Amino acid sequence: MTANTTFPKMARKNQTLGEFIIENQSEFMYSSGELSKLINAIRLAAKVVNHEVNKAGLVDILGTAGDTNVQGEDQQKLDVLANEKFIQTLKNREIVCGIASEEEDHYISINSQDEKHQNKYVVLIDPLDGSSNIDVNVSVGTIFSIYRRVTPTGTPVTMEDFLQAGNRQVAAGYIIYGTSTMLVYTTGHGVNGFTLNPAIGTFYLSHPNMTFPETGKIYSVNEGNYIHFPQGVKDYIKYCQMEEGDRPYTSRYIGSLVSDFHRNMIKGGIYMYPKSSVAQAGKLRLLYECNPMAFLAEQANGKASDGEGRILDIQPTELHQRVPFFCGSRKMVEKAEEFMRKAGKP
Ligand code: P6P
């Protein structure tokens, strides 16, 4: 899979997501409509979760997880609720044959009620990434990754259907619940961003063909972990801070991958979650955080690396495995890799 060179046939500003999907249907490889229905299912779940996230500030009035609200209703933690909404919406559509989620220890096998259904897609999700930010009213996001199953249709999915390298994804994207709610996704033909008009519940194409600037002046990393980083990462952070040429860069770290990625894609920048002496493989999960974001990054002419090689070429071995993650403007990721190469294996 190479960086996007073909734009969607139809990408008119203010086109609705529904119109966009229909007008670009032919570009969904092999799909006879299921992938479109899948993206539509994600669109619906996004609206439901958006409604819940936006009223989170009222949780003290409405009650919190394990409590009951003023109406005596059980309140759920938002990440549990987001997980349930996405899983239920995807199940109801009879399109997917399996789902994996950060909130579920094991994958969920969805055996079709109708044996005629040859559901051929599996979806992997981080239903509410950065959910700890909700209590302080900071943007959070949902991340999704879609593959065609590799085991025979009509049979229950196996782990093999989920442990596919990221370069086999057919679609990936995120929803960012920020100052506005956006759905940003790719099917391998570039990256397009749709903004929700909450008054009418419609997503409009607001950011056609999003691309990372080739370089930037923002670096995003939790510098509180600095002393634990490998020497090459420390050297790159010091490079970013040095007074020379277009540097020092600006440090911006929200603590929400989707938000940092989204800002860096628009303005130019690099997001890093390196391995460290306290987290040997870093923190981020390969299957439902790094792979989808890496697919988006490459489709937006950016780059995504584990510090040594391409994220999308990693062969997964476990459902919840973690990898170090460096993602964003191509030249910035390449410079970070250069410092790590020079410093050698920690
Ligand atoms: P730390 C949220 O938990 C997350 O997975 C990403 O969204 C975010 O960038 C990162 O972890 C924050 O982790 O260790 O810096 O608080």
CSV table of C-alpha atoms and ligand atoms in Angstrom, one decimal:
chain,number,residue,atom,x,y,z
A,1,MET,CA,0.0,0.0,0.0
A,2,THR,CA,1.5,3.3,-1.0
A,3,ALA,CA,0.7,6.9,0.0
A,4,ASN,CA,-2.4,8.1,-1.7
A,5,THR,CA,-2.0,9.4,-5.2
A,6,THR,CA,-5.6,9.1,-6.3
A,7,PHE,CA,-8.2,11.3,-4.9
A,8,PRO,CA,-11.8,10.2,-4.4
A,9,LYS,CA,-13.7,10.7,-7.6
A,10,MET,CA,-16.2,12.9,-5.9
A,11,ALA,CA,-15.1,15.1,-3.0
A,12,ARG,CA,-17.3,18.2,-3.1
A,13,LYS,CA,-17.1,20.4,0.0
A,14,ASN,CA,-20.2,20.2,2.1
A,15,GLN,CA,-21.2,16.9,0.5
A,16,THR,CA,-22.8,14.7,3.2
A,17,LEU,CA,-21.1,11.5,4.3
A,18,GLY,CA,-23.9,9.5,2.9
A,19,GLU,CA,-23.6,11.1,-0.6
A,20,PHE,CA,-19.8,10.7,-0.4
A,21,ILE,CA,-20.1,7.0,0.4
A,22,ILE,CA,-22.5,6.4,-2.5
A,23,GLU,CA,-20.5,8.4,-5.0
A,24,ASN,CA,-17.3,6.7,-4.1
A,25,GLN,CA,-18.7,3.2,-3.6
A,26,SER,CA,-16.9,1.8,-6.6
A,27,GLU,CA,-13.6,2.5,-5.0
A,28,PHE,CA,-14.2,0.1,-2.1
A,29,MET,CA,-12.2,-2.8,-3.3
A,30,TYR,CA,-14.3,-6.0,-3.8
A,31,SER,CA,-17.2,-4.5,-1.8
A,32,SER,CA,-20.7,-5.0,-3.0
A,33,GLY,CA,-22.0,-2.5,-0.6
A,34,GLU,CA,-21.2,-4.1,2.8
A,35,LEU,CA,-18.2,-1.8,3.4
A,36,SER,CA,-20.5,1.2,2.8
A,37,LYS,CA,-23.0,-0.2,5.2
A,38,LEU,CA,-20.2,-0.7,7.7
A,39,ILE,CA,-19.1,2.9,7.5
A,40,ASN,CA,-22.7,3.9,7.8
A,41,ALA,CA,-23.0,1.8,11.0
A,42,ILE,CA,-19.9,3.5,12.4
A,43,ARG,CA,-21.5,6.9,11.5
A,44,LEU,CA,-24.6,6.0,13.5
A,45,ALA,CA,-22.7,4.7,16.6
A,46,ALA,CA,-20.6,7.9,16.4
A,47,LYS,CA,-23.7,10.1,16.7
A,48,VAL,CA,-24.9,8.1,19.7
A,49,VAL,CA,-21.6,8.2,21.5
A,50,ASN,CA,-21.2,11.9,20.7
A,51,HIS,CA,-24.5,12.6,22.4
A,52,GLU,CA,-23.4,10.8,25.6
A,53,VAL,CA,-19.9,12.3,25.6
A,54,ASN,CA,-21.3,15.8,25.2
A,55,LYS,CA,-23.4,15.5,28.3
A,56,ALA,CA,-20.6,13.9,30.3
A,57,GLY,CA,-20.2,17.2,32.2
A,58,LEU,CA,-23.6,16.6,33.7
A,59,VAL,CA,-22.5,13.3,35.1
A,60,ASP,CA,-22.6,14.6,38.6
A,61,ILE,CA,-26.2,15.3,38.1
A,62,LEU,CA,-26.9,12.2,36.0
A,63,GLY,CA,-24.8,9.9,38.2
A,64,THR,CA,-21.6,8.0,37.4
A,65,ALA,CA,-20.7,4.4,36.7
A,66,GLY,CA,-22.2,2.1,39.2
A,67,ASP,CA,-24.4,4.8,40.5
A,68,THR,CA,-27.9,5.7,39.6
A,69,ASN,CA,-29.0,9.1,38.2
A,70,VAL,CA,-31.7,11.4,39.4
A,71,GLN,CA,-34.2,9.2,37.4
A,72,GLY,CA,-32.9,6.1,39.2
A,73,GLU,CA,-31.3,4.8,35.9
A,74,ASP,CA,-28.0,2.9,36.1
A,75,GLN,CA,-25.2,5.1,34.8
A,76,GLN,CA,-22.4,3.5,32.8
A,77,LYS,CA,-18.8,4.7,32.4
A,78,LEU,CA,-18.6,6.3,29.0
A,79,ASP,CA,-15.9,3.9,27.7
A,80,VAL,CA,-18.1,0.9,28.6
A,81,LEU,CA,-21.1,2.7,27.0
A,82,ALA,CA,-19.1,3.6,23.9
A,83,ASN,CA,-18.0,0.0,23.6
A,84,GLU,CA,-21.5,-1.4,23.9
A,85,LYS,CA,-22.9,1.1,21.4
A,86,PHE,CA,-20.4,0.3,18.7
A,87,ILE,CA,-20.6,-3.4,19.2
A,88,GLN,CA,-24.4,-3.4,19.2
A,89,THR,CA,-24.6,-1.1,16.1
A,90,LEU,CA,-22.1,-3.3,14.2
A,91,LYS,CA,-23.9,-6.5,15.2
A,92,ASN,CA,-27.3,-5.2,14.2
A,93,ARG,CA,-26.1,-4.5,10.6
A,94,GLU,CA,-25.3,-8.2,9.8
A,95,ILE,CA,-22.2,-7.1,8.0
A,96,VAL,CA,-19.3,-8.1,10.4
A,97,CYS,CA,-18.4,-11.6,11.4
A,98,GLY,CA,-16.2,-10.5,14.3
A,99,ILE,CA,-15.2,-7.6,16.5
A,100,ALA,CA,-12.2,-7.0,18.8
A,101,SER,CA,-12.2,-4.1,21.2
A,102,GLU,CA,-9.8,-2.6,23.8
A,103,GLU,CA,-12.6,-3.1,26.3
A,104,GLU,CA,-12.9,-6.9,25.5
A,105,ASP,CA,-10.3,-9.4,26.6
A,106,HIS,CA,-11.2,-11.8,23.7
A,107,TYR,CA,-12.7,-11.1,20.3
A,108,ILE,CA,-16.4,-11.4,19.7
A,109,SER,CA,-17.5,-13.9,17.1
A,110,ILE,CA,-20.8,-12.8,15.3
A,111,ASN,CA,-22.4,-15.8,13.8
A,112,SER,CA,-25.0,-14.7,11.3
A,113,GLN,CA,-28.7,-15.4,12.2
A,114,ASP,CA,-29.2,-15.9,8.5
A,115,GLU,CA,-26.9,-18.6,7.0
A,116,LYS,CA,-27.2,-16.8,3.7
A,117,HIS,CA,-25.2,-13.9,5.1
A,118,GLN,CA,-21.6,-14.4,4.2
A,119,ASN,CA,-20.4,-11.5,6.5
A,120,LYS,CA,-16.8,-10.9,5.4
A,121,TYR,CA,-15.5,-8.0,7.6
A,122,VAL,CA,-13.9,-7.9,11.0
A,123,VAL,CA,-13.7,-4.6,12.9
A,124,LEU,CA,-11.2,-3.7,15.7
A,125,ILE,CA,-12.0,-0.7,17.9
A,126,ASP,CA,-10.7,1.5,20.6
A,127,PRO,CA,-14.2,2.7,21.6
A,128,LEU,CA,-13.1,5.7,23.6
A,129,ASP,CA,-9.4,6.5,23.5
A,130,GLY,CA,-8.2,9.0,26.1
A,131,SER,CA,-11.4,8.5,28.2
A,132,SER,CA,-9.6,9.7,31.3
A,133,ASN,CA,-9.8,13.2,29.7
A,134,ILE,CA,-13.6,13.2,29.8
A,135,ASP,CA,-13.6,14.2,33.5
A,136,VAL,CA,-11.6,17.3,32.6
A,137,ASN,CA,-13.6,18.1,29.4
A,138,VAL,CA,-10.7,17.4,27.0
A,139,SER,CA,-11.2,15.9,23.6
A,140,VAL,CA,-11.4,12.1,23.3
A,141,GLY,CA,-11.8,9.8,20.3
A,142,THR,CA,-12.9,6.5,18.9
A,143,ILE,CA,-10.5,4.6,16.6
A,144,PHE,CA,-11.6,1.8,14.2
A,145,SER,CA,-9.8,-0.6,11.8
A,146,ILE,CA,-11.5,-2.8,9.2
A,147,TYR,CA,-10.2,-6.0,7.5
A,148,ARG,CA,-11.7,-8.6,5.2
A,149,ARG,CA,-11.7,-12.0,7.1
A,150,VAL,CA,-9.1,-14.5,5.9
A,151,THR,CA,-10.9,-17.7,7.1
A,152,PRO,CA,-13.8,-19.1,5.0
A,153,THR,CA,-17.0,-17.1,5.0
A,154,GLY,CA,-19.9,-18.7,6.8
A,155,THR,CA,-17.6,-20.2,9.5
A,156,PRO,CA,-16.9,-18.6,12.9
A,157,VAL,CA,-14.0,-16.2,12.9
A,158,THR,CA,-10.7,-17.3,14.4
A,159,MET,CA,-7.8,-15.3,15.9
A,160,GLU,CA,-6.2,-15.4,12.4
A,161,ASP,CA,-8.8,-13.0,11.1
A,162,PHE,CA,-7.7,-10.4,13.7
A,163,LEU,CA,-3.9,-10.9,13.7
A,164,GLN,CA,-3.5,-9.5,10.3
A,165,ALA,CA,-0.7,-7.0,9.4
A,166,GLY,CA,-1.9,-3.4,9.2
A,167,ASN,CA,-1.0,-3.3,5.4
A,168,ARG,CA,-4.1,-5.5,4.9
A,169,GLN,CA,-6.6,-3.0,6.3
A,170,VAL,CA,-9.4,-2.1,3.9
A,171,ALA,CA,-10.5,0.9,5.9
A,172,ALA,CA,-9.6,2.8,9.1
A,173,GLY,CA,-10.5,6.0,10.8
A,174,TYR,CA,-11.4,7.9,14.0
A,175,ILE,CA,-14.1,10.0,15.4
A,176,ILE,CA,-12.8,13.0,17.4
A,177,TYR,CA,-15.3,14.3,20.0
A,178,GLY,CA,-13.8,17.8,20.3
A,179,THR,CA,-15.0,21.4,19.9
A,180,SER,CA,-16.8,19.8,17.0
A,181,THR,CA,-17.3,16.1,16.3
A,182,MET,CA,-15.5,14.8,13.2
A,183,LEU,CA,-15.4,11.5,11.4
A,184,VAL,CA,-12.0,11.1,9.6
A,185,TYR,CA,-11.4,7.9,7.6
A,186,THR,CA,-9.8,6.2,4.6
A,187,THR,CA,-10.5,3.3,2.4
A,188,GLY,CA,-7.1,3.5,0.7
A,189,HIS,CA,-8.0,6.4,-1.5
A,190,GLY,CA,-6.8,9.3,0.7
A,191,VAL,CA,-8.2,10.7,3.9
A,192,ASN,CA,-11.4,12.7,4.2
A,193,GLY,CA,-12.8,14.5,7.2
A,194,PHE,CA,-16.5,15.0,7.9
A,195,THR,CA,-17.9,17.4,10.5
A,196,LEU,CA,-21.1,16.7,12.4
A,197,ASN,CA,-23.9,19.3,12.3
A,198,PRO,CA,-25.4,18.3,15.7
A,199,ALA,CA,-28.6,20.3,14.9
A,200,ILE,CA,-29.6,17.9,12.2
A,201,GLY,CA,-27.3,14.9,12.9
A,202,THR,CA,-25.6,15.0,9.5
A,203,PHE,CA,-21.9,14.7,8.8
A,204,TYR,CA,-20.6,17.1,6.1
A,205,LEU,CA,-17.4,16.8,4.1
A,206,SER,CA,-15.4,19.7,5.7
A,207,HIS,CA,-11.8,18.4,5.1
A,208,PRO,CA,-11.4,16.8,1.7
A,209,ASN,CA,-8.2,14.9,1.0
A,210,MET,CA,-6.4,15.6,4.3
A,211,THR,CA,-2.6,15.4,4.1
A,212,PHE,CA,0.3,15.8,6.6
A,213,PRO,CA,2.6,18.7,5.8
A,214,GLU,CA,5.9,17.1,4.8
A,215,THR,CA,7.5,18.6,8.0
A,216,GLY,CA,6.2,20.6,10.9
A,217,LYS,CA,7.2,22.4,14.1
A,218,ILE,CA,5.2,20.4,16.7
A,219,TYR,CA,6.3,17.4,18.7
A,220,SER,CA,3.9,15.5,20.9
A,221,VAL,CA,5.4,13.2,23.6
A,222,ASN,CA,4.9,12.8,27.4
A,223,GLU,CA,8.1,14.4,28.5
A,224,GLY,CA,7.4,13.2,32.1
A,225,ASN,CA,8.8,9.9,30.9
A,226,TYR,CA,12.0,11.5,29.5
A,227,ILE,CA,14.5,9.9,31.9
A,228,HIS,CA,13.1,6.4,30.9
A,229,PHE,CA,13.4,6.9,27.2
A,230,PRO,CA,16.1,5.2,25.0
A,231,GLN,CA,19.0,7.5,24.3
A,232,GLY,CA,18.0,8.0,20.6
A,233,VAL,CA,14.6,9.4,21.7
A,234,LYS,CA,16.2,11.7,24.3
A,235,ASP,CA,18.6,12.9,21.5
A,236,TYR,CA,15.7,13.6,19.2
A,237,ILE,CA,13.7,15.5,21.9
A,238,LYS,CA,16.8,17.6,22.6
A,239,TYR,CA,17.1,18.2,18.8
A,240,CYS,CA,13.5,19.5,18.8
A,241,GLN,CA,14.3,21.9,21.7
A,242,MET,CA,17.6,23.2,20.2
A,243,GLU,CA,17.8,26.8,18.9
A,244,GLU,CA,18.8,26.2,15.3
A,245,GLY,CA,17.2,26.7,11.9
A,246,ASP,CA,13.4,26.3,12.3
A,247,ARG,CA,13.8,25.1,15.8
A,248,PRO,CA,13.0,25.0,18.7
A,249,TYR,CA,9.8,23.2,17.9
A,250,THR,CA,6.6,23.6,20.0
A,251,SER,CA,5.7,20.9,22.5
A,252,ARG,CA,2.0,20.0,22.4
A,253,TYR,CA,0.7,16.9,24.1
A,254,ILE,CA,-3.0,16.5,24.9
A,255,GLY,CA,-2.9,13.0,26.3
A,256,SER,CA,-5.4,11.9,23.6
A,257,LEU,CA,-3.8,10.2,20.6
A,258,VAL,CA,-6.7,11.1,18.3
A,259,SER,CA,-6.5,14.8,19.2
A,260,ASP,CA,-2.7,15.0,18.9
A,261,PHE,CA,-2.8,13.1,15.6
A,262,HIS,CA,-5.6,15.3,14.2
A,263,ARG,CA,-3.9,18.6,15.1
A,264,ASN,CA,-0.5,17.3,13.7
A,265,MET,CA,-2.1,16.2,10.5
A,266,ILE,CA,-3.5,19.7,9.9
A,267,LYS,CA,-0.6,21.7,11.2
A,268,GLY,CA,2.4,19.3,10.7
A,269,GLY,CA,4.0,17.5,13.6
A,270,ILE,CA,5.1,14.2,15.1
A,271,TYR,CA,3.4,12.1,17.8
A,272,MET,CA,5.6,9.8,19.8
A,273,TYR,CA,4.9,7.1,22.4
A,274,PRO,CA,8.3,5.4,22.7
A,275,LYS,CA,9.2,2.3,24.6
A,276,SER,CA,11.0,3.0,27.9
A,277,SER,CA,12.6,1.3,30.8
A,278,VAL,CA,9.2,1.2,32.5
A,279,ALA,CA,7.2,0.2,29.3
A,280,GLN,CA,9.4,-2.1,27.2
A,281,ALA,CA,6.9,-2.0,24.2
A,282,GLY,CA,5.5,1.4,24.8
A,283,LYS,CA,1.8,1.9,25.7
A,284,LEU,CA,-0.2,2.0,22.5
A,285,ARG,CA,-1.9,-1.1,21.1
A,286,LEU,CA,-0.9,-2.2,17.7
A,287,LEU,CA,-4.2,-3.6,16.4
A,288,TYR,CA,-6.8,-0.9,17.2
A,289,GLU,CA,-4.7,2.2,17.8
A,290,CYS,CA,-1.4,2.1,15.9
A,291,ASN,CA,-2.4,0.3,12.7
A,292,PRO,CA,-5.5,2.4,11.9
A,293,MET,CA,-3.6,5.6,12.7
A,294,ALA,CA,-0.7,4.4,10.6
A,295,PHE,CA,-3.0,3.6,7.7
A,296,LEU,CA,-4.4,7.1,7.9
A,297,ALA,CA,-1.0,8.7,8.2
A,298,GLU,CA,0.4,6.9,5.1
A,299,GLN,CA,-2.8,7.7,3.1
A,300,ALA,CA,-2.2,11.4,4.2
A,301,ASN,CA,1.4,11.3,2.9
A,302,GLY,CA,2.8,10.9,6.4
A,303,LYS,CA,4.7,8.1,8.1
A,304,ALA,CA,4.2,5.7,11.0
A,305,SER,CA,7.1,3.7,12.5
A,306,ASP,CA,7.9,1.7,15.6
A,307,GLY,CA,11.3,3.5,15.6
A,308,GLU,CA,12.9,1.0,13.3
A,309,GLY,CA,10.4,-0.1,10.7
A,310,ARG,CA,7.0,0.5,9.2
A,311,ILE,CA,4.1,0.0,11.6
A,312,LEU,CA,1.9,-1.5,8.9
A,313,ASP,CA,4.4,-4.3,8.2
A,314,ILE,CA,4.4,-5.7,11.7
A,315,GLN,CA,2.9,-9.2,11.9
A,316,PRO,CA,0.8,-9.2,15.1
A,317,THR,CA,1.1,-12.1,17.5
A,318,GLU,CA,-1.4,-11.0,20.2
A,319,LEU,CA,-4.7,-9.2,20.2
A,320,HIS,CA,-3.7,-6.5,22.7
A,321,GLN,CA,0.0,-6.3,22.0
A,322,ARG,CA,1.7,-2.9,22.4
A,323,VAL,CA,4.3,-1.3,20.1
A,324,PRO,CA,6.4,1.9,20.3
A,325,PHE,CA,4.8,4.5,18.0
A,326,PHE,CA,6.2,7.4,16.0
A,327,CYS,CA,3.7,9.0,13.6
A,328,GLY,CA,3.2,12.2,11.6
A,329,SER,CA,5.0,14.4,9.1
A,330,ARG,CA,7.3,12.2,7.1
A,331,LYS,CA,10.5,14.2,7.5
A,332,MET,CA,10.0,14.5,11.3
A,333,VAL,CA,9.5,10.7,11.7
A,334,GLU,CA,12.5,10.1,9.5
A,335,LYS,CA,14.7,12.4,11.6
A,336,ALA,CA,13.5,10.7,14.8
A,337,GLU,CA,14.4,7.3,13.3
A,338,GLU,CA,17.8,8.7,12.3
A,339,PHE,CA,18.6,9.6,15.9
A,340,MET,CA,17.4,6.2,17.2
A,341,ARG,CA,19.6,4.5,14.5
A,342,LYS,CA,22.6,6.5,15.5
A,343,ALA,CA,22.1,5.8,19.2
A,344,GLY,CA,21.8,2.0,18.4
A,345,LYS,CA,19.9,-0.6,20.4
A,346,PRO,CA,19.3,0.7,24.0
B,1,P6P,P1,0.2,8.9,28.9
B,1,P6P,C1,-4.8,7.5,26.1
B,1,P6P,O1,-4.8,6.6,27.3
B,1,P6P,C2,-3.7,7.0,25.3
B,1,P6P,O2,-3.9,5.7,24.8
B,1,P6P,C3,-3.5,8.0,24.1
B,1,P6P,O3,-4.7,8.5,23.6
B,1,P6P,C4,-2.6,9.1,24.7
B,1,P6P,O4,-1.8,9.7,23.7
B,1,P6P,C5,-1.7,8.3,25.7
B,1,P6P,O5,-2.5,7.1,26.0
B,1,P6P,C6,-1.4,9.1,26.9
B,1,P6P,O6,-0.6,8.2,27.7
B,1,P6P,O7,1.0,7.8,29.5
B,1,P6P,O8,1.1,10.0,28.3
B,1,P6P,O9,-0.8,9.5,29.9
